mmCIF file of C-alpha atoms in Angstrom:
data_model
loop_
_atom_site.group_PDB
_atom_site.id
_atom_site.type_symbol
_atom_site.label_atom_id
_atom_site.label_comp_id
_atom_site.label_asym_id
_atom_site.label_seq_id
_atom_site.Cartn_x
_atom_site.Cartn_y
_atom_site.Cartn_z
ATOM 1 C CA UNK W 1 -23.110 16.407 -2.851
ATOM 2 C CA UNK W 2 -23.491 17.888 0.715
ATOM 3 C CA UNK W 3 -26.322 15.668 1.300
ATOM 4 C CA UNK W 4 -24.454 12.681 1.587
ATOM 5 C CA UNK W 5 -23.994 10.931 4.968
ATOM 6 C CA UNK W 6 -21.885 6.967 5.518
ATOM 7 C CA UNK W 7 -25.241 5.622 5.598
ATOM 8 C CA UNK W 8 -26.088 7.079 1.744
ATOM 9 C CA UNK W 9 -22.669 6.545 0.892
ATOM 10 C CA UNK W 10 -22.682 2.869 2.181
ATOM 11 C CA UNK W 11 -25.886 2.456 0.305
ATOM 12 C CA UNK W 12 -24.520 3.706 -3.140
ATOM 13 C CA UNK W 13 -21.514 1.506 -3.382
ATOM 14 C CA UNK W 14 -23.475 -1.532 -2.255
ATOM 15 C CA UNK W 15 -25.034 -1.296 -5.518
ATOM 16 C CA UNK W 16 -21.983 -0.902 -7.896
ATOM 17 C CA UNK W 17 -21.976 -3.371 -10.798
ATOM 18 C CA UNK W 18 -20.045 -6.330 -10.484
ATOM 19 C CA UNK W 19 -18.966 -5.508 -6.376
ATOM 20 C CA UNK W 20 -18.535 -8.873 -5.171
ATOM 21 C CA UNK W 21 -17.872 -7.263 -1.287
ATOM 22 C CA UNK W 22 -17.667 -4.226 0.049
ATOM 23 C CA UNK W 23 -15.768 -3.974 3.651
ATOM 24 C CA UNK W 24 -15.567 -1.179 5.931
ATOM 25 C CA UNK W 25 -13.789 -0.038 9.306
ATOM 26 C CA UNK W 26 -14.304 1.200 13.014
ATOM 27 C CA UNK W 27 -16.694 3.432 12.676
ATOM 28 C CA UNK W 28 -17.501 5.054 15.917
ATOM 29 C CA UNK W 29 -20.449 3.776 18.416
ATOM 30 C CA UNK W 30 -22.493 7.282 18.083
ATOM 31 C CA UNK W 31 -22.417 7.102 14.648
ATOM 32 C CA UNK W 32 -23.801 3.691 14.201
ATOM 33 C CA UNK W 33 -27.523 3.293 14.030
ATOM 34 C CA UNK W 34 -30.136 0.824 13.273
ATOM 35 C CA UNK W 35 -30.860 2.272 10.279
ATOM 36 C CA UNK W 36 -27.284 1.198 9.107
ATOM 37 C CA UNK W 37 -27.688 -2.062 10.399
ATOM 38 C CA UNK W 38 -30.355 -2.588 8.220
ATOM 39 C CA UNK W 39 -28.677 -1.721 5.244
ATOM 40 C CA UNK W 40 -26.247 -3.802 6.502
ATOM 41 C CA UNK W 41 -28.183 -7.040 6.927
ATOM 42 C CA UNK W 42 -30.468 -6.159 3.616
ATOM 43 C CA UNK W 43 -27.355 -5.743 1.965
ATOM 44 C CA UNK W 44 -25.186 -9.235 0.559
ATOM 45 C CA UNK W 45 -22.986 -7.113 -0.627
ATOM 46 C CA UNK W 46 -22.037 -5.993 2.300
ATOM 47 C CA UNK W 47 -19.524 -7.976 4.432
ATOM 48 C CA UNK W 48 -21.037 -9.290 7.272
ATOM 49 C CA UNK W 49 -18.468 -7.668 9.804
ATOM 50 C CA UNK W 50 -18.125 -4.693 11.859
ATOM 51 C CA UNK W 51 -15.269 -3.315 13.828
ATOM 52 C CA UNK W 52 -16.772 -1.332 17.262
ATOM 53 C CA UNK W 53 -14.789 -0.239 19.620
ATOM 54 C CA UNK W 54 -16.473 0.099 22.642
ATOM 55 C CA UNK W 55 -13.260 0.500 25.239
ATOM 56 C CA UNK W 56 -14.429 0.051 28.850
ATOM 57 C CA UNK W 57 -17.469 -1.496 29.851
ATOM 58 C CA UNK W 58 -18.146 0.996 32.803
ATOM 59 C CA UNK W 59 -20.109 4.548 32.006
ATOM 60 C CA UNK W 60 -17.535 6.833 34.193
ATOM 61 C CA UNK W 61 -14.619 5.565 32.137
ATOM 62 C CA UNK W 62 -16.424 6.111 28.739
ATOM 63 C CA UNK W 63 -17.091 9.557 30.335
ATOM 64 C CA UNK W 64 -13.858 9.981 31.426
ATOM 65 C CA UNK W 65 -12.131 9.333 28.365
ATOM 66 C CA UNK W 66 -14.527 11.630 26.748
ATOM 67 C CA UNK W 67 -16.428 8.978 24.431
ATOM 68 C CA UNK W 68 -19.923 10.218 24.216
ATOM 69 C CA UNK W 69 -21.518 7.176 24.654
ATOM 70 C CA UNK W 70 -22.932 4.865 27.229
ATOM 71 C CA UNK W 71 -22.767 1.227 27.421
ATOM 72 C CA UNK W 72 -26.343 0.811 27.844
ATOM 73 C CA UNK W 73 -26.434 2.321 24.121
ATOM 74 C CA UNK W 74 -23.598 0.615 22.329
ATOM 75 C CA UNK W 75 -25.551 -2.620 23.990
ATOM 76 C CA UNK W 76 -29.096 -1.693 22.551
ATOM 77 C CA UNK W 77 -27.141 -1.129 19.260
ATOM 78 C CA UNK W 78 -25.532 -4.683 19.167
ATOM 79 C CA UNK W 79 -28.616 -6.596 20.247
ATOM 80 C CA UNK W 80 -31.013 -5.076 17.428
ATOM 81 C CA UNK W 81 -28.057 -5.891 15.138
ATOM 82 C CA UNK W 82 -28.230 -9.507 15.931
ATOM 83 C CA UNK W 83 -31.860 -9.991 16.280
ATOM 84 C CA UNK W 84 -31.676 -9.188 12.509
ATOM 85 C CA UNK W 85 -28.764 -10.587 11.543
ATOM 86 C CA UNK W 86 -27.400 -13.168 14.056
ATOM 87 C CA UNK W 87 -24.540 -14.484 11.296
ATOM 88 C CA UNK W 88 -22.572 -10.920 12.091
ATOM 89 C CA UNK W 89 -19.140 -10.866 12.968
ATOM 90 C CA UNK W 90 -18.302 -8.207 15.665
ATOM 91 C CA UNK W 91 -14.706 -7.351 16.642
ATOM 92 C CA UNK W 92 -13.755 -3.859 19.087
ATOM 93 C CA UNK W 93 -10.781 -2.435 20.749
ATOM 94 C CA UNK W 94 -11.040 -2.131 24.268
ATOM 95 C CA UNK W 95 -8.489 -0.143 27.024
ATOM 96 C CA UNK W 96 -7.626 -1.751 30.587
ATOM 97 C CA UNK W 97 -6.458 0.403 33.339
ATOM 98 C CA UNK W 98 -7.452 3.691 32.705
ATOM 99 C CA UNK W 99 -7.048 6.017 34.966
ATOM 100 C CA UNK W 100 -9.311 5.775 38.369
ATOM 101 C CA UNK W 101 -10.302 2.509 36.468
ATOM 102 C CA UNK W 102 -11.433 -0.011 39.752
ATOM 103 C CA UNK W 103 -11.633 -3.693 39.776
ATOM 104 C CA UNK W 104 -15.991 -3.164 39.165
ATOM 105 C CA UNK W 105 -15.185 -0.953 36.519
ATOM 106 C CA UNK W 106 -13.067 -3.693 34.930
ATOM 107 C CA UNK W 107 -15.694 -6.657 35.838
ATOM 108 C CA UNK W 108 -18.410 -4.407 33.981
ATOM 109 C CA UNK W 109 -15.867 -4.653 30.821
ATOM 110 C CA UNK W 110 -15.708 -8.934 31.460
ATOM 111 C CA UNK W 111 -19.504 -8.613 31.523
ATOM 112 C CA UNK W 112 -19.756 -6.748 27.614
ATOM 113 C CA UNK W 113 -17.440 -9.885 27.013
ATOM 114 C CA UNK W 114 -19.314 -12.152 28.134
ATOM 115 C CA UNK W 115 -22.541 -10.611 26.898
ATOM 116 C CA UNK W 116 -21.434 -9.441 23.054
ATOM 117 C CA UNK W 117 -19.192 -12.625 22.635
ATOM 118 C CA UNK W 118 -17.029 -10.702 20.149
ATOM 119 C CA UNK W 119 -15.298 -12.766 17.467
ATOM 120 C CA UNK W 120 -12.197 -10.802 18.199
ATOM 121 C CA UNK W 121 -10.759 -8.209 20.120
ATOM 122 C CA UNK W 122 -8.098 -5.786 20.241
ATOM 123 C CA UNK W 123 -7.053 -4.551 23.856
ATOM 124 C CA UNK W 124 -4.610 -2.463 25.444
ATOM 125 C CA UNK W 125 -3.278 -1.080 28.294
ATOM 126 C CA UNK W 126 -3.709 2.264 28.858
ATOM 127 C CA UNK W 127 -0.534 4.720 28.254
ATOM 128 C CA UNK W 128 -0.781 8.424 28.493
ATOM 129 C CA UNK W 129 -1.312 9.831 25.201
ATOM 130 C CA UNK W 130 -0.224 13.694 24.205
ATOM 131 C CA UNK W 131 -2.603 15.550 23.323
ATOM 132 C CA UNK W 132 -5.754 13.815 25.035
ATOM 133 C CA UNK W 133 -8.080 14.718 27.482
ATOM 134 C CA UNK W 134 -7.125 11.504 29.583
ATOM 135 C CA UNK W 135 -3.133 13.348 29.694
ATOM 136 C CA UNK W 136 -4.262 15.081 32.753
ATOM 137 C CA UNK W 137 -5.278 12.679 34.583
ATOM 138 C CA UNK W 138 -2.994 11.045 36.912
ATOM 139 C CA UNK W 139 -1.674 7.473 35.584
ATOM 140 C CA UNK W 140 -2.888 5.996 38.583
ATOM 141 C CA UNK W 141 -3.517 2.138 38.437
ATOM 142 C CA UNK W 142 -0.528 0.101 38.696
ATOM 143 C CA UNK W 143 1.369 -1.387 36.131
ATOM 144 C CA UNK W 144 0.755 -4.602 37.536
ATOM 145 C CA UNK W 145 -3.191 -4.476 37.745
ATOM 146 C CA UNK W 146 -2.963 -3.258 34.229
ATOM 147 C CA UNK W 147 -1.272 -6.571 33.134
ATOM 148 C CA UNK W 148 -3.743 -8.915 35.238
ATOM 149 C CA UNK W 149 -6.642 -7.447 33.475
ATOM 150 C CA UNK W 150 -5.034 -7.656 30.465
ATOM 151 C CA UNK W 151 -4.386 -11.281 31.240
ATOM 152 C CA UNK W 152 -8.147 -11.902 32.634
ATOM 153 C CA UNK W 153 -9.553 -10.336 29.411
ATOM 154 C CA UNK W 154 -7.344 -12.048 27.006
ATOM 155 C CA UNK W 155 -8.511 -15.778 28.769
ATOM 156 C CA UNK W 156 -11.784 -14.633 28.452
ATOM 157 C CA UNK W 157 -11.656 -13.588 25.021
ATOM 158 C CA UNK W 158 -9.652 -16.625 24.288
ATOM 159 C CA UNK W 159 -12.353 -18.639 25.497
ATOM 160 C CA UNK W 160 -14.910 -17.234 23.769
ATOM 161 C CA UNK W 161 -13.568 -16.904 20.337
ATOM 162 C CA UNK W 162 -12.819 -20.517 20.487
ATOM 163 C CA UNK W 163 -16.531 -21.856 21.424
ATOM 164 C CA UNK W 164 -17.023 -19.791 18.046
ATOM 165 C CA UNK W 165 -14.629 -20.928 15.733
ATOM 166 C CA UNK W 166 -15.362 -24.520 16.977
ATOM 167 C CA UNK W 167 -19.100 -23.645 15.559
ATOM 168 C CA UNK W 168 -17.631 -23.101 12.208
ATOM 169 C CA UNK W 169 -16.685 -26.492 11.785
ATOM 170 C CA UNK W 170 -19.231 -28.204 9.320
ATOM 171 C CA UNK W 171 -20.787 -25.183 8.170
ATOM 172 C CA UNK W 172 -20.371 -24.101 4.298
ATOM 173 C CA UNK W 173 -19.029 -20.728 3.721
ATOM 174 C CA UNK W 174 -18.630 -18.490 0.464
ATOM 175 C CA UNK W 175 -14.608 -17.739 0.750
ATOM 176 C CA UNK W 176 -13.244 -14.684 -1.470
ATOM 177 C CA UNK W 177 -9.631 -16.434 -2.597
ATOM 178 C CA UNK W 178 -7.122 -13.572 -1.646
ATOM 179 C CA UNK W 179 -3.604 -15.334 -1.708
ATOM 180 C CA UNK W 180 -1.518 -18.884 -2.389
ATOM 181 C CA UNK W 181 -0.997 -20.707 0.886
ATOM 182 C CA UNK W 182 2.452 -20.309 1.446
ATOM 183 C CA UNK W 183 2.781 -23.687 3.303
ATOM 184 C CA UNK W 184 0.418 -25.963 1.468
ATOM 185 C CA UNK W 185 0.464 -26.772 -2.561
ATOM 186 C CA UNK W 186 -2.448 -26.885 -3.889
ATOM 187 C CA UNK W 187 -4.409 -24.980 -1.070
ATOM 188 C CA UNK W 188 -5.515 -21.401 -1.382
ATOM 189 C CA UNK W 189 -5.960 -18.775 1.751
ATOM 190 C CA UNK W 190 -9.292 -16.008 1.786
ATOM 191 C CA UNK W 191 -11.768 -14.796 3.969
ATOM 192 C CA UNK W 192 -15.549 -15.467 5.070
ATOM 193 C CA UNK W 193 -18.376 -13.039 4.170
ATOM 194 C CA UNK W 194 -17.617 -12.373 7.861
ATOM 195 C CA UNK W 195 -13.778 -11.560 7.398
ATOM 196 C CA UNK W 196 -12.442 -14.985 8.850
ATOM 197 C CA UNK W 197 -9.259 -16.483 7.549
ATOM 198 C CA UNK W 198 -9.663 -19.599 5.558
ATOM 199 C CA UNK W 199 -7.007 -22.068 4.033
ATOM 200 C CA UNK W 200 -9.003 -24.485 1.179
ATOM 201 C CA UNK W 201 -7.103 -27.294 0.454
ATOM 202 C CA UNK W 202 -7.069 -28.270 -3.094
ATOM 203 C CA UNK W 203 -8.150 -25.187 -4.755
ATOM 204 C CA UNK W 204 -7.300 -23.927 -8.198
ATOM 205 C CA UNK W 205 -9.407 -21.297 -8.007
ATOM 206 C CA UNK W 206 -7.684 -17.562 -8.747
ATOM 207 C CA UNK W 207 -7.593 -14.851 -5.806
ATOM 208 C CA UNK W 208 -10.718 -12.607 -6.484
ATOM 209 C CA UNK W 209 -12.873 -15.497 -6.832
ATOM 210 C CA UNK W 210 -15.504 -16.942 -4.693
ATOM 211 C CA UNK W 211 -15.461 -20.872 -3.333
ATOM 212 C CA UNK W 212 -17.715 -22.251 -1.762
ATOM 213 C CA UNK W 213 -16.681 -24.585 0.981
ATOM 214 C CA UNK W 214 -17.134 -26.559 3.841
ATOM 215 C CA UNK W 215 -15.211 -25.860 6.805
ATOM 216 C CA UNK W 216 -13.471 -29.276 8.365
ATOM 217 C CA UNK W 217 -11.457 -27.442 11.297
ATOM 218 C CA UNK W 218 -9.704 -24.448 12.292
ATOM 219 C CA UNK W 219 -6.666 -23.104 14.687
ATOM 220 C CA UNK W 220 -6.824 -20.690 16.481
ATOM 221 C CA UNK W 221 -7.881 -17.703 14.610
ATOM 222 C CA UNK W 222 -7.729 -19.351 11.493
ATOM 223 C CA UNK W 223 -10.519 -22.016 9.846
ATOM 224 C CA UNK W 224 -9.263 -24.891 7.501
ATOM 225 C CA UNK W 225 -11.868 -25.993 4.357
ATOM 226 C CA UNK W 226 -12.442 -28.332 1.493
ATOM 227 C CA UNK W 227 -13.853 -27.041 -2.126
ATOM 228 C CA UNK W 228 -17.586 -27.816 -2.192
ATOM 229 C CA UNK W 229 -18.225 -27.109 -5.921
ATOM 230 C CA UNK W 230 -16.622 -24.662 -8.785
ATOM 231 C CA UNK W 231 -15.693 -21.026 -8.255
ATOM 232 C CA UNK W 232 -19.607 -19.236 -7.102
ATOM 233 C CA UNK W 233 -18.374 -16.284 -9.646
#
Protein backbone atom coordinates (compact mmCIF):
# COMPACT_ATOMS: atom_id res chain seq x y z
CA UNK A 1 0.00 0.00 0.00
CA UNK A 2 1.05 3.65 -0.81
CA UNK A 3 0.50 4.54 2.68
CA UNK A 4 3.34 2.89 3.99
CA UNK A 5 6.38 4.85 5.27
CA UNK A 6 9.99 2.95 7.23
CA UNK A 7 8.38 3.98 10.30
CA UNK A 8 4.95 1.69 9.47
CA UNK A 9 7.05 -0.68 7.83
CA UNK A 10 9.50 -0.95 10.85
CA UNK A 11 6.46 -1.27 13.00
CA UNK A 12 4.86 -4.25 11.03
CA UNK A 13 7.81 -6.54 11.01
CA UNK A 14 8.54 -5.87 14.66
CA UNK A 15 5.53 -7.80 15.26
CA UNK A 16 6.08 -10.94 13.02
CA UNK A 17 5.62 -14.24 14.88
CA UNK A 18 8.50 -15.89 16.12
CA UNK A 19 11.16 -12.66 15.00
CA UNK A 20 13.71 -13.08 17.50
CA UNK A 21 15.59 -9.57 15.99
CA UNK A 22 15.05 -7.45 13.48
CA UNK A 23 18.25 -5.21 12.31
CA UNK A 24 18.35 -2.39 10.04
CA UNK A 25 20.92 0.04 8.22
CA UNK A 26 22.07 3.77 7.69
CA UNK A 27 19.21 5.34 7.30
CA UNK A 28 19.72 8.95 6.62
CA UNK A 29 19.72 11.82 9.50
CA UNK A 30 16.49 13.70 7.88
CA UNK A 31 14.70 10.77 7.83
CA UNK A 32 15.11 9.76 11.37
CA UNK A 33 12.67 11.08 13.90
CA UNK A 34 11.64 10.68 17.40
CA UNK A 35 8.78 9.05 16.53
CA UNK A 36 11.05 6.15 15.22
CA UNK A 37 13.04 6.20 18.14
CA UNK A 38 10.25 5.37 20.05
CA UNK A 39 9.31 2.50 18.23
CA UNK A 40 12.65 1.73 18.51
CA UNK A 41 13.10 1.74 22.28
CA UNK A 42 9.27 0.32 22.79
CA UNK A 43 10.26 -2.24 20.53
CA UNK A 44 12.59 -5.61 21.99
CA UNK A 45 12.41 -6.76 18.93
CA UNK A 46 14.18 -4.35 17.59
CA UNK A 47 18.02 -4.39 17.79
CA UNK A 48 19.21 -1.87 19.87
CA UNK A 49 21.61 -0.30 17.15
CA UNK A 50 21.60 2.33 14.64
CA UNK A 51 24.00 3.22 11.93
CA UNK A 52 23.98 7.43 11.38
CA UNK A 53 26.13 8.91 9.42
CA UNK A 54 26.53 12.26 10.28
CA UNK A 55 29.99 13.16 8.17
CA UNK A 56 31.43 16.49 9.38
CA UNK A 57 30.66 18.06 12.47
CA UNK A 58 30.69 21.70 11.00
CA UNK A 59 27.23 23.18 9.27
CA UNK A 60 29.13 24.70 6.00
CA UNK A 61 30.56 21.28 5.20
CA UNK A 62 27.16 19.46 5.69
CA UNK A 63 25.98 22.31 3.38
CA UNK A 64 28.59 21.97 1.17
CA UNK A 65 28.35 18.47 0.53
CA UNK A 66 24.73 19.00 0.04
CA UNK A 67 23.39 16.94 3.20
CA UNK A 68 20.31 18.72 4.26
CA UNK A 69 20.90 18.67 7.68
CA UNK A 70 22.48 20.57 10.48
CA UNK A 71 24.41 19.33 13.32
CA UNK A 72 22.41 21.07 15.79
CA UNK A 73 19.55 18.59 14.47
CA UNK A 74 21.27 15.26 14.08
CA UNK A 75 22.40 16.30 17.91
CA UNK A 76 18.75 16.98 19.21
CA UNK A 77 17.96 13.62 17.45
CA UNK A 78 20.67 11.56 19.35
CA UNK A 79 20.09 13.09 22.76
CA UNK A 80 16.16 12.35 22.84
CA UNK A 81 17.26 8.89 21.64
CA UNK A 82 19.29 8.30 24.69
CA UNK A 83 17.25 9.98 27.24
CA UNK A 84 14.87 7.08 26.33
CA UNK A 85 16.97 4.52 25.68
CA UNK A 86 20.53 5.06 27.06
CA UNK A 87 21.54 1.07 26.30
CA UNK A 88 21.64 2.18 22.30
CA UNK A 89 24.44 1.44 20.26
CA UNK A 90 25.28 4.27 17.74
CA UNK A 91 27.87 3.83 14.96
CA UNK A 92 28.24 6.71 11.70
CA UNK A 93 30.53 7.32 8.86
CA UNK A 94 32.19 10.45 8.92
CA UNK A 95 34.53 12.34 5.93
CA UNK A 96 37.88 14.33 6.87
CA UNK A 97 39.21 16.88 4.56
CA UNK A 98 36.63 17.98 2.48
CA UNK A 99 37.08 20.52 0.47
CA UNK A 100 37.57 24.22 2.16
CA UNK A 101 37.37 21.89 5.29
CA UNK A 102 39.63 24.17 8.13
CA UNK A 103 41.24 22.94 11.21
CA UNK A 104 37.69 24.51 13.34
CA UNK A 105 35.71 22.78 10.97
CA UNK A 106 37.54 19.56 11.85
CA UNK A 107 37.66 20.36 15.83
CA UNK A 108 33.72 20.82 15.55
CA UNK A 109 33.78 17.02 14.10
CA UNK A 110 36.27 15.93 17.47
CA UNK A 111 33.57 17.73 19.47
CA UNK A 112 30.32 15.29 17.95
CA UNK A 113 33.04 12.66 19.07
CA UNK A 114 33.46 13.57 22.06
CA UNK A 115 29.85 14.50 22.68
CA UNK A 116 27.88 11.27 20.91
CA UNK A 117 30.67 8.80 22.12
CA UNK A 118 29.84 6.52 19.19
CA UNK A 119 30.48 2.80 19.70
CA UNK A 120 32.07 2.78 16.31
CA UNK A 121 32.91 4.69 13.46
CA UNK A 122 33.64 4.52 9.94
CA UNK A 123 35.80 7.51 8.48
CA UNK A 124 37.38 8.52 5.43
CA UNK A 125 39.23 10.80 3.65
CA UNK A 126 37.68 12.67 1.24
CA UNK A 127 38.34 11.69 -2.64
CA UNK A 128 36.56 13.34 -5.46
CA UNK A 129 33.69 11.37 -6.42
CA UNK A 130 32.05 11.48 -10.22
CA UNK A 131 29.06 12.45 -10.34
CA UNK A 132 28.70 14.59 -7.00
CA UNK A 133 28.07 17.94 -6.24
CA UNK A 134 31.41 18.10 -4.13
CA UNK A 135 33.32 17.14 -7.97
CA UNK A 136 33.46 20.78 -8.56
CA UNK A 137 34.93 21.86 -5.95
CA UNK A 138 38.56 22.20 -5.89
CA UNK A 139 40.39 19.24 -3.86
CA UNK A 140 41.95 21.70 -1.82
CA UNK A 141 43.26 20.45 1.65
CA UNK A 142 46.39 18.63 1.52
CA UNK A 143 46.94 15.16 1.48
CA UNK A 144 48.83 15.41 4.49
CA UNK A 145 46.21 17.34 6.74
CA UNK A 146 43.81 14.78 5.47
CA UNK A 147 45.90 11.94 7.08
CA UNK A 148 46.51 13.89 10.53
CA UNK A 149 42.86 14.22 10.99
CA UNK A 150 42.36 10.96 10.07
CA UNK A 151 44.94 10.01 12.63
CA UNK A 152 43.46 12.56 15.43
CA UNK A 153 39.96 11.07 14.86
CA UNK A 154 40.91 7.51 14.82
CA UNK A 155 42.87 8.11 18.59
CA UNK A 156 39.93 9.68 19.60
CA UNK A 157 37.59 7.17 18.53
CA UNK A 158 39.97 4.60 19.75
CA UNK A 159 39.76 6.03 23.02
CA UNK A 160 36.39 6.22 23.34
CA UNK A 161 35.22 2.92 22.13
CA UNK A 162 37.51 1.41 24.59
CA UNK A 163 36.15 3.30 27.91
CA UNK A 164 32.94 1.47 26.40
CA UNK A 165 33.80 -1.88 25.79
CA UNK A 166 35.70 -1.84 29.16
CA UNK A 167 31.95 -1.08 30.62
CA UNK A 168 30.80 -4.29 29.16
CA UNK A 169 32.81 -6.28 31.31
CA UNK A 170 30.50 -7.83 34.09
CA UNK A 171 27.37 -7.01 32.53
CA UNK A 172 24.96 -10.00 31.25
CA UNK A 173 23.96 -9.83 27.71
CA UNK A 174 21.35 -11.88 25.54
CA UNK A 175 23.89 -13.10 22.56
CA UNK A 176 22.13 -14.41 19.20
CA UNK A 177 24.77 -17.54 18.41
CA UNK A 178 25.66 -16.80 14.66
CA UNK A 179 28.85 -19.01 13.99
CA UNK A 180 31.56 -21.76 15.58
CA UNK A 181 34.61 -19.94 16.88
CA UNK A 182 37.08 -20.82 14.53
CA UNK A 183 39.94 -20.66 17.13
CA UNK A 184 38.38 -21.98 20.29
CA UNK A 185 36.52 -25.62 20.73
CA UNK A 186 33.85 -25.50 22.49
CA UNK A 187 33.20 -21.64 22.25
CA UNK A 188 30.59 -20.12 20.01
CA UNK A 189 30.82 -16.39 18.31
CA UNK A 190 27.27 -13.91 18.06
CA UNK A 191 26.24 -10.60 18.65
CA UNK A 192 24.61 -8.30 21.48
CA UNK A 193 21.04 -6.95 21.17
CA UNK A 194 23.31 -3.98 20.34
CA UNK A 195 25.28 -5.73 17.39
CA UNK A 196 28.62 -6.35 19.41
CA UNK A 197 30.76 -9.34 18.67
CA UNK A 198 30.83 -11.94 21.33
CA UNK A 199 32.94 -15.25 21.67
CA UNK A 200 31.12 -17.62 24.68
CA UNK A 201 33.32 -20.06 25.77
CA UNK A 202 31.81 -23.36 26.38
CA UNK A 203 28.69 -23.14 24.47
CA UNK A 204 26.74 -25.89 22.81
CA UNK A 205 24.17 -23.87 21.95
CA UNK A 206 23.17 -23.87 17.89
CA UNK A 207 23.61 -20.49 15.79
CA UNK A 208 20.05 -18.89 15.81
CA UNK A 209 19.75 -19.30 19.40
CA UNK A 210 19.84 -16.92 22.21
CA UNK A 211 22.49 -17.24 25.41
CA UNK A 212 22.49 -15.48 27.92
CA UNK A 213 25.83 -14.51 29.30
CA UNK A 214 28.06 -12.67 31.28
CA UNK A 215 30.71 -10.79 29.71
CA UNK A 216 34.38 -11.50 31.49
CA UNK A 217 36.53 -9.28 28.95
CA UNK A 218 36.87 -8.13 25.55
CA UNK A 219 39.65 -6.97 22.77
CA UNK A 220 39.41 -4.55 21.00
CA UNK A 221 36.24 -4.55 19.14
CA UNK A 222 35.36 -7.79 20.24
CA UNK A 223 33.80 -8.91 23.97
CA UNK A 224 34.69 -12.43 25.43
CA UNK A 225 31.67 -14.31 27.73
CA UNK A 226 30.77 -17.27 29.82
CA UNK A 227 27.17 -19.18 29.46
CA UNK A 228 24.96 -17.91 32.30
CA UNK A 229 22.09 -20.45 31.95
CA UNK A 230 20.42 -22.62 28.90
CA UNK A 231 19.63 -21.26 25.45
CA UNK A 232 16.78 -17.97 26.39
CA UNK A 233 14.80 -19.53 23.17
Amino acid sequence: AHDVGFYELLDRVSQVDGLKRLRFTSPHPNDWNNRLSDLMAERATICNHLHLPFQAGSDRILEAMNRNHTIAEYLDKIRYMRSINPGLELTTDLIVGFPTETDADFDETLRVLEEVQFSQIFPFKYSPRPGTKAEKLEDDVPRAVKEERLARAIALQERIADARMAAYVGTEQEVLIDGANPKFRGAMNGRTDGFRPVTVRDCDAEIGEIVAARITAYKQHWLNGEVMAEALV
